[in-house]
Short mmCIF file of C-alpha atoms in Angstrom, two decimals:
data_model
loop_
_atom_site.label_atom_id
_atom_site.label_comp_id
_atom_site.label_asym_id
_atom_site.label_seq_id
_atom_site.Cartn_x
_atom_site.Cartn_y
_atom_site.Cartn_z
CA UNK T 820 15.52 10.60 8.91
CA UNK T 821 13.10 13.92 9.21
CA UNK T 822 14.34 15.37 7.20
CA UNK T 823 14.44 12.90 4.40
CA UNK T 824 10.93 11.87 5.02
CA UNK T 825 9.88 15.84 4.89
CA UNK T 826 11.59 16.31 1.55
CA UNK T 827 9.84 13.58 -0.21
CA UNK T 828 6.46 15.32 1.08
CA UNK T 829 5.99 18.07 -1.77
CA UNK T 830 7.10 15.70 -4.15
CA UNK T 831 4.58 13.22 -3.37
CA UNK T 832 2.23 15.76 -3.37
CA UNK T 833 3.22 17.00 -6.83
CA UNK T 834 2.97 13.76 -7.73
CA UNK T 835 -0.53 12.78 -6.83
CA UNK T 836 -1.71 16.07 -7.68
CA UNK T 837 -0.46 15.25 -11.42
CA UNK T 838 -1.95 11.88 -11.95
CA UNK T 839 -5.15 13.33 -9.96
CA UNK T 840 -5.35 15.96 -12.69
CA UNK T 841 -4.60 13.77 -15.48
CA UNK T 842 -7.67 11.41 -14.68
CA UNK T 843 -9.94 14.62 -14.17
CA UNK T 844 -9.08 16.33 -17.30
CA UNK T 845 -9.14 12.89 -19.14
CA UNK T 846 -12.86 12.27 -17.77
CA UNK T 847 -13.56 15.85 -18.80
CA UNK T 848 -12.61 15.56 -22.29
CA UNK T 849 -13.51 12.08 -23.24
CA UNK T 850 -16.73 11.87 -20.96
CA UNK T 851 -17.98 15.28 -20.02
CA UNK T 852 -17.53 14.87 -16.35
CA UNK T 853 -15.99 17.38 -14.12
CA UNK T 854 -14.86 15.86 -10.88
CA UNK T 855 -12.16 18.66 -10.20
CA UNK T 856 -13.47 20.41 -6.85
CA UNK T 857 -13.17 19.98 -2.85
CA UNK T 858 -13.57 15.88 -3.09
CA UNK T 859 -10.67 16.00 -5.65
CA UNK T 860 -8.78 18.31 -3.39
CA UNK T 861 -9.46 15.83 -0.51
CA UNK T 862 -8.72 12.72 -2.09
CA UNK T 863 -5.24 14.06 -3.69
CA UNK T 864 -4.24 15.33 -0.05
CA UNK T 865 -4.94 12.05 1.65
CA UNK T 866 -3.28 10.19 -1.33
CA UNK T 867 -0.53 12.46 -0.88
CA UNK T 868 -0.17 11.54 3.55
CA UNK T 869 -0.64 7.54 2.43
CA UNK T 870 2.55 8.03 0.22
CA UNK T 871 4.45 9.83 2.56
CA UNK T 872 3.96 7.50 4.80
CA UNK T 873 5.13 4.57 2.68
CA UNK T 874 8.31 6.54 1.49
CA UNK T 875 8.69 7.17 5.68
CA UNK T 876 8.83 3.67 6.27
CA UNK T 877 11.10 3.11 3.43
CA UNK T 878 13.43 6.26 4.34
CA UNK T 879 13.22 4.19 8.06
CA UNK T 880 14.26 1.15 6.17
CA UNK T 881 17.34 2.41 4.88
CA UNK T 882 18.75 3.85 7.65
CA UNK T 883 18.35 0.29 9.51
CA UNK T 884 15.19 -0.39 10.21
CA UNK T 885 13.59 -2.43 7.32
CA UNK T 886 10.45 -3.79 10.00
CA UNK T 887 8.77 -0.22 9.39
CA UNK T 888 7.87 -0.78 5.58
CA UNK T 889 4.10 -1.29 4.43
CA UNK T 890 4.31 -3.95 1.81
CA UNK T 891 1.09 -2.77 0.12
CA UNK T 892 1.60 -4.63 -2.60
CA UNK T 893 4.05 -7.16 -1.13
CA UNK T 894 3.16 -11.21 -2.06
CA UNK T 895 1.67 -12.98 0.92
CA UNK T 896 1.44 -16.32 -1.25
CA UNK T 897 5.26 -15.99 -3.06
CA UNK T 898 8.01 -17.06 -0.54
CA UNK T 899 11.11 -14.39 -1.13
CA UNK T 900 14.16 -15.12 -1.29
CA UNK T 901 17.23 -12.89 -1.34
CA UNK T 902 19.41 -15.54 -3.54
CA UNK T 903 16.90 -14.75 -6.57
CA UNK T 904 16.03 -11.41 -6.03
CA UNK T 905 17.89 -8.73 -7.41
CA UNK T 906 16.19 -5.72 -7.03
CA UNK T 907 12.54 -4.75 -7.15
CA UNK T 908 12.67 -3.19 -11.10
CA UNK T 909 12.38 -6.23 -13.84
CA UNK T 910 15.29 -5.33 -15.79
CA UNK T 911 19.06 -5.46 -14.18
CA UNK T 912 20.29 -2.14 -15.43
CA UNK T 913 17.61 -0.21 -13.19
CA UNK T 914 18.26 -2.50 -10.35
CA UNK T 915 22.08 -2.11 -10.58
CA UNK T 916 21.30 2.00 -11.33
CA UNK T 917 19.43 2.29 -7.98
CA UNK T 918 21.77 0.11 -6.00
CA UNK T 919 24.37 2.66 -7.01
CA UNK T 920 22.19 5.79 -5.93
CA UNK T 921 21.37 4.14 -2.39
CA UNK T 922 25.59 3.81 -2.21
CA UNK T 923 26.22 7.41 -3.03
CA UNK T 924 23.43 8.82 -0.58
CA UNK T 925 25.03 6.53 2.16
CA UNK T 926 28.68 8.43 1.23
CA UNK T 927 27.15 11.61 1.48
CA UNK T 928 25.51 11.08 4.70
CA UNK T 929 28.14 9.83 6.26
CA UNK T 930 30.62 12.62 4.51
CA UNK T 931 28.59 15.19 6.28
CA UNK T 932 28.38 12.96 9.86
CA UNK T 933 31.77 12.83 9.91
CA UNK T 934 32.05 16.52 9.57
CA UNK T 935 29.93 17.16 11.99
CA UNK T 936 31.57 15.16 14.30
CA UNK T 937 35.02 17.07 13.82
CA UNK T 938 34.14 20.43 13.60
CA UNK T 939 33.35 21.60 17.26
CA UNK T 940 33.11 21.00 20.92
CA UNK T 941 29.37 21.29 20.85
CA UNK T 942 29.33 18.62 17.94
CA UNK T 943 31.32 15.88 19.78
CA UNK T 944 29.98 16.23 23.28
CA UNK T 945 26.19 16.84 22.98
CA UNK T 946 25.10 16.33 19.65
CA UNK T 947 26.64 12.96 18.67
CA UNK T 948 25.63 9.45 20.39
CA UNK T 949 28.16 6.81 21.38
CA UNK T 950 28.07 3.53 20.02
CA UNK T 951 26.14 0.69 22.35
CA UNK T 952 29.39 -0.50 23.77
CA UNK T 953 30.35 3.22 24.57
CA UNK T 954 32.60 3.82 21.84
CA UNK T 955 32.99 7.61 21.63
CA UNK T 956 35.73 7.74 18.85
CA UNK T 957 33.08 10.20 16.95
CA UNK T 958 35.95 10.77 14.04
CA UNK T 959 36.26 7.83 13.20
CA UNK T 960 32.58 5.71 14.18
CA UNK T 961 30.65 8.80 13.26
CA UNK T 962 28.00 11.15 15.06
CA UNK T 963 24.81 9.50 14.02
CA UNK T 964 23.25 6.51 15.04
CA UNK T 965 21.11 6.21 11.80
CA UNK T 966 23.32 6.97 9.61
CA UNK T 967 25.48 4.33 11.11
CA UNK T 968 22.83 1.55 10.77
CA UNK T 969 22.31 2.91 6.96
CA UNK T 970 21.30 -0.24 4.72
CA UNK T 971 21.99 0.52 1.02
CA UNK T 972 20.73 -3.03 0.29
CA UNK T 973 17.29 -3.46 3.09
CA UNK T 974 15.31 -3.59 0.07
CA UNK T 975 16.95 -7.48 -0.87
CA UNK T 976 16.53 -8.37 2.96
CA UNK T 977 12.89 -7.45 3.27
CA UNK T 978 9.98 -8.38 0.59
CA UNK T 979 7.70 -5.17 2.02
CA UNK T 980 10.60 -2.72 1.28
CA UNK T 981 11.33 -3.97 -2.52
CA UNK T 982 7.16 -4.06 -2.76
CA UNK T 983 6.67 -0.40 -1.40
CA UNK T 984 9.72 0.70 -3.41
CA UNK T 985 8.13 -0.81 -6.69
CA UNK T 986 5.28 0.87 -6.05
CA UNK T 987 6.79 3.99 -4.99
CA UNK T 988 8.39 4.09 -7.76
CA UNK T 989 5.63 3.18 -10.54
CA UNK T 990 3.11 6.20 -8.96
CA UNK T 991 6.63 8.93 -9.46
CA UNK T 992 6.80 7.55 -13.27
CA UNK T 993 3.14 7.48 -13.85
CA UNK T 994 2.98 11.20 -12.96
CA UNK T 995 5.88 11.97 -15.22
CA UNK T 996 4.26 10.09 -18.04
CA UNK T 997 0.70 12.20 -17.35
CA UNK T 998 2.76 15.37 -17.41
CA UNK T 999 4.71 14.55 -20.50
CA UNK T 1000 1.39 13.71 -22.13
CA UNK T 1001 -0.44 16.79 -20.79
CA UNK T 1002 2.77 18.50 -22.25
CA UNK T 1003 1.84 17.27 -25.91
CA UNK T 1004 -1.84 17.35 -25.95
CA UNK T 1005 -1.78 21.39 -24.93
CA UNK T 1006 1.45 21.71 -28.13
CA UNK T 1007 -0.98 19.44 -30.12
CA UNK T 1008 -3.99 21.70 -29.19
CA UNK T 1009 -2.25 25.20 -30.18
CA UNK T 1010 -0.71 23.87 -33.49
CA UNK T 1011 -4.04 23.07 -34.53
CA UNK T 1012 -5.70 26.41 -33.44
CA UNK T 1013 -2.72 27.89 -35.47
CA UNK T 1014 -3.06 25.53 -38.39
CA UNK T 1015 -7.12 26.25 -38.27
CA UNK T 1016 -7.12 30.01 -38.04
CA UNK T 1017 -4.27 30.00 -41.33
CA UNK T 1018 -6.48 27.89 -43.00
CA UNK T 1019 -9.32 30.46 -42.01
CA UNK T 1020 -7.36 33.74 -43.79
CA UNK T 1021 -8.58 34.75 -47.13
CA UNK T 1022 -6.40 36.45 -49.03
CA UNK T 1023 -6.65 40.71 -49.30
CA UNK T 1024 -8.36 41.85 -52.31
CA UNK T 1025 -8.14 45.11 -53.58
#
């Protein structure tokens, strides 16, 4: 679960740091104002701990314990229901396409538990964690509690995990857009410097 919740850190932080510098450079070209300094610094690292905390309590979620999502954006007026909800992404194919992903994470966690709970003496006898009624069978139970209790489909089950994943999801995309675009506004910028200064030449004259 740490570890999980640790990886997504730098990417949230890349993340926030994108869209934060899309907005500022935006503002600086279209309105003249400059907000890039400490306050900008600030504001992207606290952005950056409120995300990781939301992708915590989904990462929590997965591995069994769905009560520990935000639900920022989650409905308090809309009753769910998991008959007619299908995934939190309008369109089936990127429901169906995450539902997959969330299956082949929960194979490789488990690949690797069950590893671990074959390859040594140390692994079987202090490391792993019966089961409540004392089951100790590591090889075939596992060594992991959590990845035992691992969820591929918490997100149908609980409205604030499909609402923080939507909106997990929608702030990763929106900084991939604002990087794509800064992408082609700097190509955009040098093609024109290029086409200006040919247009610039004279030709030589003897």
């Amino acid at each position: 679960i740490y570890d999980t919740s640790a990886t997504l850190l730098p990417i949230n932080f890349v993340a926030m740091g994108n869209i934060a510098g899309g907005v500022a450079s935006t503002l600086k070209r279209s309105a003249g104002i400059d907000i890039r300094g400490r306050t900008l610094e600030v504001s992207v690292i606290l952005c950056t701990l409120f995300l990781t905390a939301v992708t915590t309590g989904l990462v929590r979620g997965y591995f069994g314990d769905s009560s520990q999502c935000f639900g920022v954006l989650a409905s308090s007026t809309t009753p769910f229901t998991e008959s007619i909800t299908q995934g939190p992404f309008i369109d089936s194919f990127s429901n169906e396409a995450f539902a997959a992903l969330l299956r082949y994470a929960q194979l490789y966690y488990k690949k690797w538990d069950f590893l671990g709970a074959r390859a040594s003496f140390m692994s079987r006898n202090f490391l792993c964690t019966p089961t409540e009624d004392g089951n100790t069978d590591y090889a075939t139970i596992g060594c992991s509690p959590p990845v035992r209790s691992i969820n591929p489909q918490f997100y149908l089950e609980e409205e604030n995990c499909q609402a923080d994943i939507g909106m997990v999801v929608g702030i990763w995309v929106a900084a991939c857009l604002v990087l794509g675009l800064e992408h082609i506004y700097r190509e955009y910028r040098v093609r024109r410097r290029a086409a200006v200064h040919r247009g610039r030449r004279r030709p030589h004259q003897d």
